[in-house]
Short mmCIF file of N, CA and C in Angstrom, two decimals:
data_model
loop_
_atom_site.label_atom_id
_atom_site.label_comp_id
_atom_site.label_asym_id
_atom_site.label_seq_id
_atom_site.Cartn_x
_atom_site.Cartn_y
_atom_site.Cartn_z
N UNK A 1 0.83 -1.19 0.00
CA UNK A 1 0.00 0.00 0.00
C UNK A 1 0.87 1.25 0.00
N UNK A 2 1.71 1.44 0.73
CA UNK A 2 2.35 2.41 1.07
C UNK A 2 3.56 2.87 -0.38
N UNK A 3 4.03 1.26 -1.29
CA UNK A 3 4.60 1.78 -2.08
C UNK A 3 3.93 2.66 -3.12
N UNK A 4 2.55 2.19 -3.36
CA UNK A 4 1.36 3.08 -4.32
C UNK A 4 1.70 4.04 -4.14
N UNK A 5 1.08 4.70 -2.81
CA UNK A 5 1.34 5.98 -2.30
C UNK A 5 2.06 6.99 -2.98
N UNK A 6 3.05 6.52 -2.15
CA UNK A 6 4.90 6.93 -3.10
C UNK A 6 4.66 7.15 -4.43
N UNK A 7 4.36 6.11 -5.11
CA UNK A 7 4.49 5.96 -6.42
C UNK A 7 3.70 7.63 -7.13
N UNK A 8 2.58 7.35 -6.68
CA UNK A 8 1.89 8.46 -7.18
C UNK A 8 2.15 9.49 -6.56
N UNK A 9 2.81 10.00 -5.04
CA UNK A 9 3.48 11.24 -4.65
C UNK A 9 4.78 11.35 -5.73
N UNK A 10 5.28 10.72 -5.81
CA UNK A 10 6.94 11.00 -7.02
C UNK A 10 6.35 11.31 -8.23
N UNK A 11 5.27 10.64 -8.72
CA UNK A 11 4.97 11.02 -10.19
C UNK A 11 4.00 12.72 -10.27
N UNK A 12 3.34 12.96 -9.27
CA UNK A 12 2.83 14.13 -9.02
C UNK A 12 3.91 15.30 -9.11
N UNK A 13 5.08 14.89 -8.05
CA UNK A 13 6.06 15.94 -7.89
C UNK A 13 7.01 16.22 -8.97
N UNK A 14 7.51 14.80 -9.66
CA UNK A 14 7.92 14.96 -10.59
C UNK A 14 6.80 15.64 -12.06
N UNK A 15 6.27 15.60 -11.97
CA UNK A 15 5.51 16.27 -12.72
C UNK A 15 4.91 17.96 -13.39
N UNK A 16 4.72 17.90 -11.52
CA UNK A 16 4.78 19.43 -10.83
C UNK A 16 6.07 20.33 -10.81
N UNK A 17 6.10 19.75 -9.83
CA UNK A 17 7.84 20.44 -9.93
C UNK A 17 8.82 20.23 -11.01
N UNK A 18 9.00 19.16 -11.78
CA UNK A 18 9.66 18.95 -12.69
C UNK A 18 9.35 20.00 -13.86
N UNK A 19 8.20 20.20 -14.05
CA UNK A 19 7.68 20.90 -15.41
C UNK A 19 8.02 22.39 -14.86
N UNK A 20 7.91 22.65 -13.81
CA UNK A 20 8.27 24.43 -13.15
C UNK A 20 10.02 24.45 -13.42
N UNK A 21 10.42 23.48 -13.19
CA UNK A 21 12.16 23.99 -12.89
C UNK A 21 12.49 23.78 -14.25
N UNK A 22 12.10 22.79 -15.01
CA UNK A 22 12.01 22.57 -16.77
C UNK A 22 11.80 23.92 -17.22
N UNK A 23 10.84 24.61 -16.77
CA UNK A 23 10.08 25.75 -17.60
C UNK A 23 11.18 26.86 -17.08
N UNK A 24 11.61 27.43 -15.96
CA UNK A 24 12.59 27.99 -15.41
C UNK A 24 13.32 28.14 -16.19
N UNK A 25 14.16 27.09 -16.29
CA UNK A 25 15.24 26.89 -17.23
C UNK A 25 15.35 27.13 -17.99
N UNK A 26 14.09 26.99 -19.32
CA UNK A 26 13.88 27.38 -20.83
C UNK A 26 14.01 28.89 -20.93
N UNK A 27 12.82 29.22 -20.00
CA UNK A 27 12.46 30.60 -19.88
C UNK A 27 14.14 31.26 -19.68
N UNK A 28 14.80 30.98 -18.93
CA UNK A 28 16.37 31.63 -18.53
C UNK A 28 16.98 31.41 -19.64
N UNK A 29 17.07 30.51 -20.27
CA UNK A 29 17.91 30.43 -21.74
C UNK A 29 17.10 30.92 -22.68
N UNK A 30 16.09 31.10 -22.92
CA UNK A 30 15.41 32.36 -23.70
C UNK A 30 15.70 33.98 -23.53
N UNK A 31 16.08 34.00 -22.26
CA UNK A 31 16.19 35.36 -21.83
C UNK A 31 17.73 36.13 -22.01
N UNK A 32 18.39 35.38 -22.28
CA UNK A 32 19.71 35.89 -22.99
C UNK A 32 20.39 35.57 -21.90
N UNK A 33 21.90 35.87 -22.18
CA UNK A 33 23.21 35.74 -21.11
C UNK A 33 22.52 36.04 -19.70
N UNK A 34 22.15 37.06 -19.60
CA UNK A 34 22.26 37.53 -18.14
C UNK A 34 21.07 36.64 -17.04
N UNK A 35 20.15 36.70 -17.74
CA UNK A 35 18.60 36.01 -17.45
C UNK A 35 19.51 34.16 -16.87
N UNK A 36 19.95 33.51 -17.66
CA UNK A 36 20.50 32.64 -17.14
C UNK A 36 21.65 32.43 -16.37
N UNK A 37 22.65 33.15 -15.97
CA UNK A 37 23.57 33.87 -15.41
C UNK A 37 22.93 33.72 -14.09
N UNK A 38 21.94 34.60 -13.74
CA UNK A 38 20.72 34.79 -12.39
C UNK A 38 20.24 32.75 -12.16
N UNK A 39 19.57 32.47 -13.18
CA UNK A 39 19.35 30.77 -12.73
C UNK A 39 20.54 30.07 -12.34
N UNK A 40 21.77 30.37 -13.43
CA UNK A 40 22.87 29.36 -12.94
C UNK A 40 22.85 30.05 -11.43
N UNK A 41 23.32 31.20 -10.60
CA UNK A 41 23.76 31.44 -9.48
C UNK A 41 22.94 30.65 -8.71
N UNK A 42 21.51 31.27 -8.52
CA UNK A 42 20.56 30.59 -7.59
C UNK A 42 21.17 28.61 -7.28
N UNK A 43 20.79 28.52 -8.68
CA UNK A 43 20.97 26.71 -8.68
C UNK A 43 22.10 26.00 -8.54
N UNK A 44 23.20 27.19 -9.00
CA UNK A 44 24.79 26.24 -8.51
C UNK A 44 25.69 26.97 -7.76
N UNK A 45 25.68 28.50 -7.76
CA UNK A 45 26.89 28.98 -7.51
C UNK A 45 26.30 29.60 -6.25
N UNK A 46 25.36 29.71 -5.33
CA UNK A 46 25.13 30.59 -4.54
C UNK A 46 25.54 30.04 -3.07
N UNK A 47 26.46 30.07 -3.02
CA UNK A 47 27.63 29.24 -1.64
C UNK A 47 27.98 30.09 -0.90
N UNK A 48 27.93 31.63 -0.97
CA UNK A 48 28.63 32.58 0.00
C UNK A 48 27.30 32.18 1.57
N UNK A 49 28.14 32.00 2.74
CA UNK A 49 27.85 31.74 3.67
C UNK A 49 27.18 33.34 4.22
N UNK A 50 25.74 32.98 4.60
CA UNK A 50 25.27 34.40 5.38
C UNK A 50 24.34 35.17 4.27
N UNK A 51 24.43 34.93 2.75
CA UNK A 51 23.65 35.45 2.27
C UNK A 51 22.37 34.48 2.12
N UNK A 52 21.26 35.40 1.47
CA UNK A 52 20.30 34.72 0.84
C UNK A 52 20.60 33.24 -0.04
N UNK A 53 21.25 33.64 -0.64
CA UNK A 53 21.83 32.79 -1.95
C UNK A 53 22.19 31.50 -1.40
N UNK A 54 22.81 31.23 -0.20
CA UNK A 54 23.35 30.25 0.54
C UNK A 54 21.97 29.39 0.89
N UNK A 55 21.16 30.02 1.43
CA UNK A 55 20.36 29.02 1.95
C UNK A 55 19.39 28.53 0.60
N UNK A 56 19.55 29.26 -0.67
CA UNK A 56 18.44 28.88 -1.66
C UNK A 56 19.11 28.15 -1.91
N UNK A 57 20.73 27.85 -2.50
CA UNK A 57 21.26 26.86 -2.76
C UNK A 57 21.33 25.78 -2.24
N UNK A 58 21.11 25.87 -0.84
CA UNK A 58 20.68 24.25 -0.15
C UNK A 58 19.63 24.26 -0.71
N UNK A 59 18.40 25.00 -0.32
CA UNK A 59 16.87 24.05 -0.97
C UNK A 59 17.34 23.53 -2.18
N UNK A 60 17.84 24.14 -3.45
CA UNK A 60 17.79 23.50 -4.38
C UNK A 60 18.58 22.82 -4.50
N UNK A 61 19.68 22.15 -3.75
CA UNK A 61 20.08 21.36 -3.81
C UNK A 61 19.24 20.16 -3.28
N UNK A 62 18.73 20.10 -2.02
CA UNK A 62 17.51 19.25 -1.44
C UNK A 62 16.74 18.60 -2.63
N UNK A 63 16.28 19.89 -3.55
CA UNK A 63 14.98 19.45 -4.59
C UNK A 63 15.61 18.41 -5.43
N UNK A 64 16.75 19.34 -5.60
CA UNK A 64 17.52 18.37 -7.01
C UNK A 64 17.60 16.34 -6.36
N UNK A 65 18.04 16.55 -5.20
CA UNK A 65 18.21 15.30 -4.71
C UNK A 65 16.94 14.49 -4.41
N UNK A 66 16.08 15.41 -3.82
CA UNK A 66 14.70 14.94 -3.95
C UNK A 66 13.91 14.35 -5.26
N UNK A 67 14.01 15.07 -6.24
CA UNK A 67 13.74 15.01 -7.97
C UNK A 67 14.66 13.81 -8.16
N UNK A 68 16.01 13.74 -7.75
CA UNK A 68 16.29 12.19 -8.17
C UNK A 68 15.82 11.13 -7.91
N UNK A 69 15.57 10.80 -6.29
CA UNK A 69 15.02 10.03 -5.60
C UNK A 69 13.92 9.54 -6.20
N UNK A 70 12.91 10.78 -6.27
CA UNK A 70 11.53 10.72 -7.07
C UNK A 70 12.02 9.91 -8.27
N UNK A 71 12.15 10.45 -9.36
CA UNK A 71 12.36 9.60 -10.56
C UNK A 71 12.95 8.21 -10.62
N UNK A 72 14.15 7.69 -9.57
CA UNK A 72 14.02 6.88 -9.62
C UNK A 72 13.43 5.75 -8.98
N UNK A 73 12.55 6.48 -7.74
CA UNK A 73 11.80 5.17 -7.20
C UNK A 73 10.43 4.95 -7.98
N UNK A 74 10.47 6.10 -9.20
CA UNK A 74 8.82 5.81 -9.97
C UNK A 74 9.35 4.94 -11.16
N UNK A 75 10.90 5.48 -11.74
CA UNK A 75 11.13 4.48 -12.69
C UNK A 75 10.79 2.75 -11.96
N UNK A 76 11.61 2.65 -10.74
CA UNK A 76 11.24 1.09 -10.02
C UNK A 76 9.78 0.65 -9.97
N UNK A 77 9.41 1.91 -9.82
CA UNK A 77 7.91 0.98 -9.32
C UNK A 77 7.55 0.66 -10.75
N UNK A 78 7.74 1.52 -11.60
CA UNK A 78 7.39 1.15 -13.65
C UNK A 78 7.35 -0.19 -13.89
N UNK A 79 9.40 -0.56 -13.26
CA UNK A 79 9.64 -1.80 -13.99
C UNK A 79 9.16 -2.89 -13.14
N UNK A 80 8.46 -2.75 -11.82
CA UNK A 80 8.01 -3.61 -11.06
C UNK A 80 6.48 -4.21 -11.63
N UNK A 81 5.82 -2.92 -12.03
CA UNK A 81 4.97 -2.71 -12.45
C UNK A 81 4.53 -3.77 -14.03
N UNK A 82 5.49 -3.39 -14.52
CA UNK A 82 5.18 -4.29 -16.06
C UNK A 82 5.93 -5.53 -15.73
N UNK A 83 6.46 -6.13 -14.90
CA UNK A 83 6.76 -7.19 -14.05
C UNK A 83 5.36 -7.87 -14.01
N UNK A 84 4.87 -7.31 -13.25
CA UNK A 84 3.50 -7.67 -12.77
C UNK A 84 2.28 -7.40 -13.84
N UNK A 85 2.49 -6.95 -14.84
CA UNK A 85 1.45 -6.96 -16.33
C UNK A 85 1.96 -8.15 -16.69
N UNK A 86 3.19 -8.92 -16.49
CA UNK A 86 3.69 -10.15 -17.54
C UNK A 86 2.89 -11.26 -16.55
N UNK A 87 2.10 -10.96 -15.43
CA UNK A 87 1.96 -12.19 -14.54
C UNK A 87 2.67 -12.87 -13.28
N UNK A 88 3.77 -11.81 -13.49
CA UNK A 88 4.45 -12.20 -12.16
C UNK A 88 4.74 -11.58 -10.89
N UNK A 89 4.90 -12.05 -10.03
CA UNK A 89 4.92 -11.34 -8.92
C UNK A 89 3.86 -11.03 -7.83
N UNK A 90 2.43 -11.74 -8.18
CA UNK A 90 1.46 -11.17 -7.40
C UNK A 90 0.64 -12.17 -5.83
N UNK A 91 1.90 -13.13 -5.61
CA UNK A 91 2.38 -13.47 -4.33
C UNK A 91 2.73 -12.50 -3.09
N UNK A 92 2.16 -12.35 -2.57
CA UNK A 92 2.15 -11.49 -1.35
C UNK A 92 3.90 -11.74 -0.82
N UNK A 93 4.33 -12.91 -0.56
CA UNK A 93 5.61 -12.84 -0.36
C UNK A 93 6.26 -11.37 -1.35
N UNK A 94 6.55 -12.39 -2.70
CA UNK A 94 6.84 -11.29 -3.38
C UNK A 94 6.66 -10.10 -3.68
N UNK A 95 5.47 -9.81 -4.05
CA UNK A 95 5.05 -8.43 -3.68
C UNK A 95 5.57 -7.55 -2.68
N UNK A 96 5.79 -8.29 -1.26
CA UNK A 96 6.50 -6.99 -0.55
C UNK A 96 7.86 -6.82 -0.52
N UNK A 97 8.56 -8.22 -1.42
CA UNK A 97 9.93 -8.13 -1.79
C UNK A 97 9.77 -7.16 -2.96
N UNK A 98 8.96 -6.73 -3.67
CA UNK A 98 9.19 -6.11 -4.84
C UNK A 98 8.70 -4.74 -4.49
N UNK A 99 8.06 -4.48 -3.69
CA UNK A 99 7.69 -3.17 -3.13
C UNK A 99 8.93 -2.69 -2.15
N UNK A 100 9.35 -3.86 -1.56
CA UNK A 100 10.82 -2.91 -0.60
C UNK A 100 11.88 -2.83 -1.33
N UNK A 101 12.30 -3.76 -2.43
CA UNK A 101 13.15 -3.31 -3.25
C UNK A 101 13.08 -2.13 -4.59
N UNK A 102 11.90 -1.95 -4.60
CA UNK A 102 11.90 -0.25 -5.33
C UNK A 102 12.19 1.19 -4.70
N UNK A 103 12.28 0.57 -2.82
CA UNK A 103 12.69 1.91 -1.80
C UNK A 103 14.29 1.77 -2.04
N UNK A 104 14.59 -0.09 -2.09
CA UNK A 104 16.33 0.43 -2.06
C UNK A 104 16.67 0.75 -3.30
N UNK A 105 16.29 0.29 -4.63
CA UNK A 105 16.39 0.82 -5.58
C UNK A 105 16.51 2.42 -5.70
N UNK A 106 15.27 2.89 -5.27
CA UNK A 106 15.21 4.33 -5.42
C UNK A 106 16.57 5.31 -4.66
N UNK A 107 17.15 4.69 -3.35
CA UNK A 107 17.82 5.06 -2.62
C UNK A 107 19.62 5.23 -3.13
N UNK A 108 19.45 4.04 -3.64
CA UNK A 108 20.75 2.98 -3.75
C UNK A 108 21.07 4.03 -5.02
N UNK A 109 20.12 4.30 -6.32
CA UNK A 109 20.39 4.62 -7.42
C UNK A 109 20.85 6.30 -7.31
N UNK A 110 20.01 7.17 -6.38
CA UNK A 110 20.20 8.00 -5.81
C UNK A 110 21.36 8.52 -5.50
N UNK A 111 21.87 7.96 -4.58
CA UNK A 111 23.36 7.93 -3.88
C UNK A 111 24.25 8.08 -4.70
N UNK A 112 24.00 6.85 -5.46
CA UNK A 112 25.31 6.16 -6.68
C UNK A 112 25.47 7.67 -7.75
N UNK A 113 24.30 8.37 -7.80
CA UNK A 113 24.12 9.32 -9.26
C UNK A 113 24.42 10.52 -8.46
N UNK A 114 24.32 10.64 -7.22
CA UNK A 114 24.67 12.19 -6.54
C UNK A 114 26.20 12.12 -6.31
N UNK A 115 26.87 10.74 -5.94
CA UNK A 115 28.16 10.68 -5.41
C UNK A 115 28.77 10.94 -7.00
N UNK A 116 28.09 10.64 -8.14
CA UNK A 116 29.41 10.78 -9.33
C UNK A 116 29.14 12.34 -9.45
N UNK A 117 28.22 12.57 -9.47
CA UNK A 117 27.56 14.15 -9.85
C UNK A 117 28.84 14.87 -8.52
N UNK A 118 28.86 14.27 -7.41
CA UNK A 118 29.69 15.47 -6.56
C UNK A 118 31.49 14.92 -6.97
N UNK A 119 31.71 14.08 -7.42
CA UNK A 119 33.15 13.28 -7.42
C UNK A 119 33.03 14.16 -9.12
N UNK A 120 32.58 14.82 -9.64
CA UNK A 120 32.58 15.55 -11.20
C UNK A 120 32.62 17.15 -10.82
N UNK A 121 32.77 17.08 -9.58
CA UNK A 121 32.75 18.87 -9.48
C UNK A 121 31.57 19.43 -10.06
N UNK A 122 30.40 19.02 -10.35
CA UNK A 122 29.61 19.90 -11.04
C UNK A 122 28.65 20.80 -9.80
N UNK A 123 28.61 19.95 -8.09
CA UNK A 123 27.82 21.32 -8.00
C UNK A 123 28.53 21.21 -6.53
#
């Protein structure tokens, strides 16, 4: 029950939020040099300790990590999902093996994609 839940909170947020920070983005690279200049700071460069900028750069760092999480525990539940369109899996044993392994999935994949993302210097 609880993985449903999830499932449809990540696909909401990713959705929601995904399509706002998508649209952000466009909108800033539409807007010439400077217009995106302002998005890059907010989203990567705003590290000076004590300003504004510092603490937006944690949230969006949070989101960004959050937005991963999301996507990949909805991709898991997908492939769990058409798992279970082929006929398999709908053993209650299994089932909650396949519902707790889309949390470590989601987790595990998470980690693995933030640790190369920070071992790449990109944020």
């Amino acid at each position: 029950m609880a993985i449903s839940i999830v499932n449809r909170v990540c696909g909401v947020g990713l959705a929601t939020l995904g399509t706002a920070m998508f649209v952000w983005w466009l909108a800033a690279l539409a807007g010439g040099p400077e217009s995106y200049a302002t998005f890059h700071y907010w989203i990567v460069n705003a590290n000076d300790v004590g300003s504004e900028g510092w603490i937006t750069n944690i949230l969006a760092k949070v989101v960004a990590i959050g937005m991963t999480w999301a996507f990949f525990t909805h991709l898991g539940n997908g492939v769990r999902h058409f798992w279970m369109d082929l006929g398999a899996g709908f053993e209650l044993k299994r089932n909650r093996i396949g519902a707790l392994s889309v949390f470590a999935f989601g987790i595990l994949a998470t980690a693995l994609t933030w640790l190369y993302i920070c071992n790449k210097g990109t944020m």
